[in-house]
GROMACS .gro file of C-alpha atoms in nm:
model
  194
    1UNK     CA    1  -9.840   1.545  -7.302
    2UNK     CA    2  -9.824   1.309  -7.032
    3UNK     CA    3 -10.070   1.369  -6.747
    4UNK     CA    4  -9.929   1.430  -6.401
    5UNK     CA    5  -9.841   1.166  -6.130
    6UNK     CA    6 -10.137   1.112  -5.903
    7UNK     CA    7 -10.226   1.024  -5.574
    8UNK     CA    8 -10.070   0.672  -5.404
    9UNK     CA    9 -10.409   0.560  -5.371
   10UNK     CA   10 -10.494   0.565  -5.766
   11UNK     CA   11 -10.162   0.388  -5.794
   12UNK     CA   12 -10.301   0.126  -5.557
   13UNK     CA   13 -10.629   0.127  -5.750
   14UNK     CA   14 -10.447   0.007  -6.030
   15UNK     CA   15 -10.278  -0.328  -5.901
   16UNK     CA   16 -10.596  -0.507  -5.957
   17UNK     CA   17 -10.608  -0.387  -6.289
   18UNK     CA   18 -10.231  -0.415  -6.330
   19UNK     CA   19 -10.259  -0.804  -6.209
   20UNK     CA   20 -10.477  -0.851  -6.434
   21UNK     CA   21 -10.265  -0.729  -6.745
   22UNK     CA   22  -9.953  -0.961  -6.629
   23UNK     CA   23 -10.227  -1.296  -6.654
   24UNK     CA   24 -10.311  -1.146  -7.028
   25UNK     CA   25  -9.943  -1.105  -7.125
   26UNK     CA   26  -9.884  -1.426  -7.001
   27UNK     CA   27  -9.670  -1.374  -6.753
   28UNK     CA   28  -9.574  -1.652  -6.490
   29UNK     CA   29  -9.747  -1.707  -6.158
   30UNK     CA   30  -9.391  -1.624  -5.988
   31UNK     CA   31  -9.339  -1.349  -6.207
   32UNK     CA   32  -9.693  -1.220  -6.159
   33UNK     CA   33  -9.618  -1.236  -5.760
   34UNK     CA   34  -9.311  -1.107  -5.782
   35UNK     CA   35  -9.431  -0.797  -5.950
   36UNK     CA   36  -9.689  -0.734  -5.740
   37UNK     CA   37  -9.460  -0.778  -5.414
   38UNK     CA   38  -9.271  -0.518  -5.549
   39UNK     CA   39  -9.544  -0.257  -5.680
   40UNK     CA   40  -9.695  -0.261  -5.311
   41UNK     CA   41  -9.363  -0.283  -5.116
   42UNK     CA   42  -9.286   0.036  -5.334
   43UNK     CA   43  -9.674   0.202  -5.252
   44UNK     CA   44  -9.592   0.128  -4.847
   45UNK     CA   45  -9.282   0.293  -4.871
   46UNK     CA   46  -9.413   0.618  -5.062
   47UNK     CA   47  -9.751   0.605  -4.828
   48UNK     CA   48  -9.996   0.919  -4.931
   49UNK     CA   49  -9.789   1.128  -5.130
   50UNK     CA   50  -9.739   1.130  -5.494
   51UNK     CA   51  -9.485   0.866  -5.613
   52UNK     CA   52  -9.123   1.064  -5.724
   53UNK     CA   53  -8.858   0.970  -5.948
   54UNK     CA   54  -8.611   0.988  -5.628
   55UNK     CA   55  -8.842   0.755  -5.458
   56UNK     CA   56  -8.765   0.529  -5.712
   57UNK     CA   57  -8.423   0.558  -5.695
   58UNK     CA   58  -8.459   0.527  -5.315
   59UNK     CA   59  -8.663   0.254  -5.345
   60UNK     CA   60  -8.399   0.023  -5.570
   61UNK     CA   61  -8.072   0.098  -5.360
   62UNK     CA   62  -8.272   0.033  -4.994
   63UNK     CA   63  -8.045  -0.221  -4.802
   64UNK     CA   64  -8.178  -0.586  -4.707
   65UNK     CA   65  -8.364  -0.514  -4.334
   66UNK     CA   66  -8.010  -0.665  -4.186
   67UNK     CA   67  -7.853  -0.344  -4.319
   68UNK     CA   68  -7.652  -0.495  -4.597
   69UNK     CA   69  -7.649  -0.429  -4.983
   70UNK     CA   70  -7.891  -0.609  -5.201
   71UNK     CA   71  -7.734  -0.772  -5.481
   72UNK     CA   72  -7.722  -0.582  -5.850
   73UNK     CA   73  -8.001  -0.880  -5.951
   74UNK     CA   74  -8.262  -0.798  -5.699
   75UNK     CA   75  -8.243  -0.426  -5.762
   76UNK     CA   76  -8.290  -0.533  -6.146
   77UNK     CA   77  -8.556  -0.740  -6.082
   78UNK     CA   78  -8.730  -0.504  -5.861
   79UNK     CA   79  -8.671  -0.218  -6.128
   80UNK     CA   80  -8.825  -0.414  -6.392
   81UNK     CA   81  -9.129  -0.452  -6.202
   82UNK     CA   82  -9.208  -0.125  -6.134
   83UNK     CA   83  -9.098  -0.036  -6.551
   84UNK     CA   84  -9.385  -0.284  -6.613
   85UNK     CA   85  -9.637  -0.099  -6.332
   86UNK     CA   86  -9.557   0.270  -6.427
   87UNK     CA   87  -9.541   0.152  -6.783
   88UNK     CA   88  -9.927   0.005  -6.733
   89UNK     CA   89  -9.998   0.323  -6.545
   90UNK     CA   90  -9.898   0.561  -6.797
   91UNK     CA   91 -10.088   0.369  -7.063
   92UNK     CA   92 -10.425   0.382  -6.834
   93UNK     CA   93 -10.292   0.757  -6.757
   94UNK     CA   94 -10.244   0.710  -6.389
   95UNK     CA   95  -9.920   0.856  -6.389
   96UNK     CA   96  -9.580   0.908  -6.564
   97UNK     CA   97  -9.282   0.699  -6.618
   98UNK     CA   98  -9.095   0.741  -6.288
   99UNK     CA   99  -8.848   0.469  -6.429
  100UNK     CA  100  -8.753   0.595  -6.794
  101UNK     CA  101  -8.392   0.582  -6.806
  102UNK     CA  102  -8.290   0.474  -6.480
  103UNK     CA  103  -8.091   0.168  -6.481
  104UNK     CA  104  -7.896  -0.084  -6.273
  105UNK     CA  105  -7.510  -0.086  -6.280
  106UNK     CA  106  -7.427  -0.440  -6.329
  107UNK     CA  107  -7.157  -0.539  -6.103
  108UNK     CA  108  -6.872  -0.753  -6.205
  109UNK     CA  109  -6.879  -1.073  -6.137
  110UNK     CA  110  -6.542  -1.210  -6.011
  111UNK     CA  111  -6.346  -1.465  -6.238
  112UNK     CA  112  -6.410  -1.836  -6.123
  113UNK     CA  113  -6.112  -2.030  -5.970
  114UNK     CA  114  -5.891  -2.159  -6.170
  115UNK     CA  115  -5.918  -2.552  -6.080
  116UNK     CA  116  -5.530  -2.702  -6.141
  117UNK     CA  117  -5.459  -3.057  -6.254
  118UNK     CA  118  -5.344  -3.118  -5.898
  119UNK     CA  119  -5.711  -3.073  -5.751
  120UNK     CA  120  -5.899  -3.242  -6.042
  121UNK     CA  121  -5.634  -3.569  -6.090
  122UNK     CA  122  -5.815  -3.698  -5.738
  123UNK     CA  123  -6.113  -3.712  -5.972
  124UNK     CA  124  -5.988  -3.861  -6.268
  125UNK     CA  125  -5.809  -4.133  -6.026
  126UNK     CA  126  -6.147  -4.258  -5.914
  127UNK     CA  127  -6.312  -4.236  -6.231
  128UNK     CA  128  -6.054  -4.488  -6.384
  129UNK     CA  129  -6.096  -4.710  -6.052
  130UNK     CA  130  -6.496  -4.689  -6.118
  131UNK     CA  131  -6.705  -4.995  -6.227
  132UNK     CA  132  -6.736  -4.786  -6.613
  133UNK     CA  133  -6.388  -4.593  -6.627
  134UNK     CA  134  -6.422  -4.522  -6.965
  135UNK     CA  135  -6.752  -4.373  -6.942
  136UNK     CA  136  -6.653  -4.154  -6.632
  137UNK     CA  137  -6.347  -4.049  -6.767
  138UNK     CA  138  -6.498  -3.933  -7.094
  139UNK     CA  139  -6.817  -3.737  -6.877
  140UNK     CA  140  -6.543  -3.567  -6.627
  141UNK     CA  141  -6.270  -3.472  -6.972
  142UNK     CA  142  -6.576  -3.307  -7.083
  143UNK     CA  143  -6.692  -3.126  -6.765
  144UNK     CA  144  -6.328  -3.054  -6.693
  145UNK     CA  145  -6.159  -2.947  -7.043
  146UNK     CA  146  -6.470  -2.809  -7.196
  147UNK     CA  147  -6.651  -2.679  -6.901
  148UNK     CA  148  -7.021  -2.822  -7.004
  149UNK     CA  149  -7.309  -2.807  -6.825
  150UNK     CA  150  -7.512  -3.083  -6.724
  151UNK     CA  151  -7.805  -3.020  -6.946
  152UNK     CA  152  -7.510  -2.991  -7.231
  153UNK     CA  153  -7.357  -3.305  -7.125
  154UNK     CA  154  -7.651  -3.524  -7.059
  155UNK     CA  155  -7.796  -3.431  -7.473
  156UNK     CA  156  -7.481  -3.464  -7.622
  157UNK     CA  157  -7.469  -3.780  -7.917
  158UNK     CA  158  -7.182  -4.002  -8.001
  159UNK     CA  159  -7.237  -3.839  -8.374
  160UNK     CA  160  -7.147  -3.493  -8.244
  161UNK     CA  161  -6.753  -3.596  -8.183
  162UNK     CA  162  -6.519  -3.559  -8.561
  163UNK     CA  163  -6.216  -3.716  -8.326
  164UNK     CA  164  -6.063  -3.619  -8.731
  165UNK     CA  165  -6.114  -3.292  -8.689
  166UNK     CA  166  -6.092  -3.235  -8.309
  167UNK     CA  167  -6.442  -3.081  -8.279
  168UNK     CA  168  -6.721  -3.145  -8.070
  169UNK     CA  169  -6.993  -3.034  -8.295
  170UNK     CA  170  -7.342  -2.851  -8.236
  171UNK     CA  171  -7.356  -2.876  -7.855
  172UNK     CA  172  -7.681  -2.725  -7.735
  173UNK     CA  173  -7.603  -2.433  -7.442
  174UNK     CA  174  -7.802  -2.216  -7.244
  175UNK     CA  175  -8.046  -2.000  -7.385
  176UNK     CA  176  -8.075  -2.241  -7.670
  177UNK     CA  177  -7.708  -2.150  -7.836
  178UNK     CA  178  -7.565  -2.407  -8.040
  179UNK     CA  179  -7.202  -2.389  -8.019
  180UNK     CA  180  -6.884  -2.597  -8.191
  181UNK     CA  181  -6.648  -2.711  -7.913
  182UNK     CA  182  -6.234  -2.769  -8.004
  183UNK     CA  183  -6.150  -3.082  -7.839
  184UNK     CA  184  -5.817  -3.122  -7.791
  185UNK     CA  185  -5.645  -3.446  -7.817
  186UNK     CA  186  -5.607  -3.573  -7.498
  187UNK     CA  187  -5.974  -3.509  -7.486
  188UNK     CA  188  -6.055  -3.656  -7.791
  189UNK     CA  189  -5.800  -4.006  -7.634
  190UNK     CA  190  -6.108  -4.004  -7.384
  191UNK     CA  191  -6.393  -4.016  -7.567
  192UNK     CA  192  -6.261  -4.247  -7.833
  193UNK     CA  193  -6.203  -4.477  -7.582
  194UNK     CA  194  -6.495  -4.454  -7.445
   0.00000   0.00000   0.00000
């Protein structure tokens, strides 16, 4: 049975302790301030009295000091921080989980614009007036048609393209996907003359 929450001031007690968990897991020096901004912006809020799973909740969906929302990001980040602190406490029984179960509601993000061949054929104009048209040309087809990032752009090899098949092969994403890209023909026209 878990022991009872206690006092603010064993919470605090703990941060030392706490801080010195996040260097053993190996967490990040950002990380590891981040945390801790959190943990004690949460202690000065609940002052003496024993911590409560309201003043959790309170805690998460407090407006920015300007008095508007905080984004659903910063209320995940800060709820992840203080998962890892009353997680810690619990384990050093400090306190109980004041954060099982409670969770963020991701908010959805809106659709980007849809950019139409009239706004991007200003780009494709200078491209083909550049010193390396075909070059440019190729790099904006596959920002444009394929959406790439730069990271995914700047790896990519001339061996990746089947212009046969119409696939860009094995592009390396975010979060270290590896993904097959259709490239359509009058992509394909680009690179291959590039």
């Amino acid at each position: 049975r878990a022991a009872p929450p206690r006092s603010r001031m064993n919470l605090r007690a703990l941060l030392p302790a706490f801080a010195q968990h996040l260097v053993a897991r190996g967490a990040a020096p950002r990380t590891h301030a981040a945390y801790e901004r959190t943990v004690v912006a949460f202690l000065e809020i609940v002052g003496g009295r024993d911590a409560t799973r309201p003043d959790v909740e309170a805690f998460v969906a407090r407006p920015r000091r300007d008095g508007r929302a905080r984004g659903a990001s910063t209320k995940r980040a800060e709820l992840i921080a203080l998962r890892a602190f009353f997680a810690f406490a619990v384990r050093e029984g400090a306190a109980v989980d004041l954060t099982d179960s409670l969770a963020v509601k991701r908010e959805r993000r809106p659709d980007p614009p849809v950019v139409m061949p009239v706004e991007v054929a200003p780009l494709f104009e200078a491209g083909a007036r550049s010193g390396a048209p075909a070059r440019n040309l190729a790099v904006l087809g596959l920002f444009h048609v394929l959406g790439l990032r730069v990271h995914e752009l700047v790896a990519l090899d001339v061996s990746q393209l089947d212009i046969v098949a119409g696939v860009l092969r094995r592009v390396h994403g975010k979060g270290g996907t590896v993904t097959d890209f259709p490239a359509p023909p009058t992509l394909a026209a680009l690179l291959s003359y590039w």
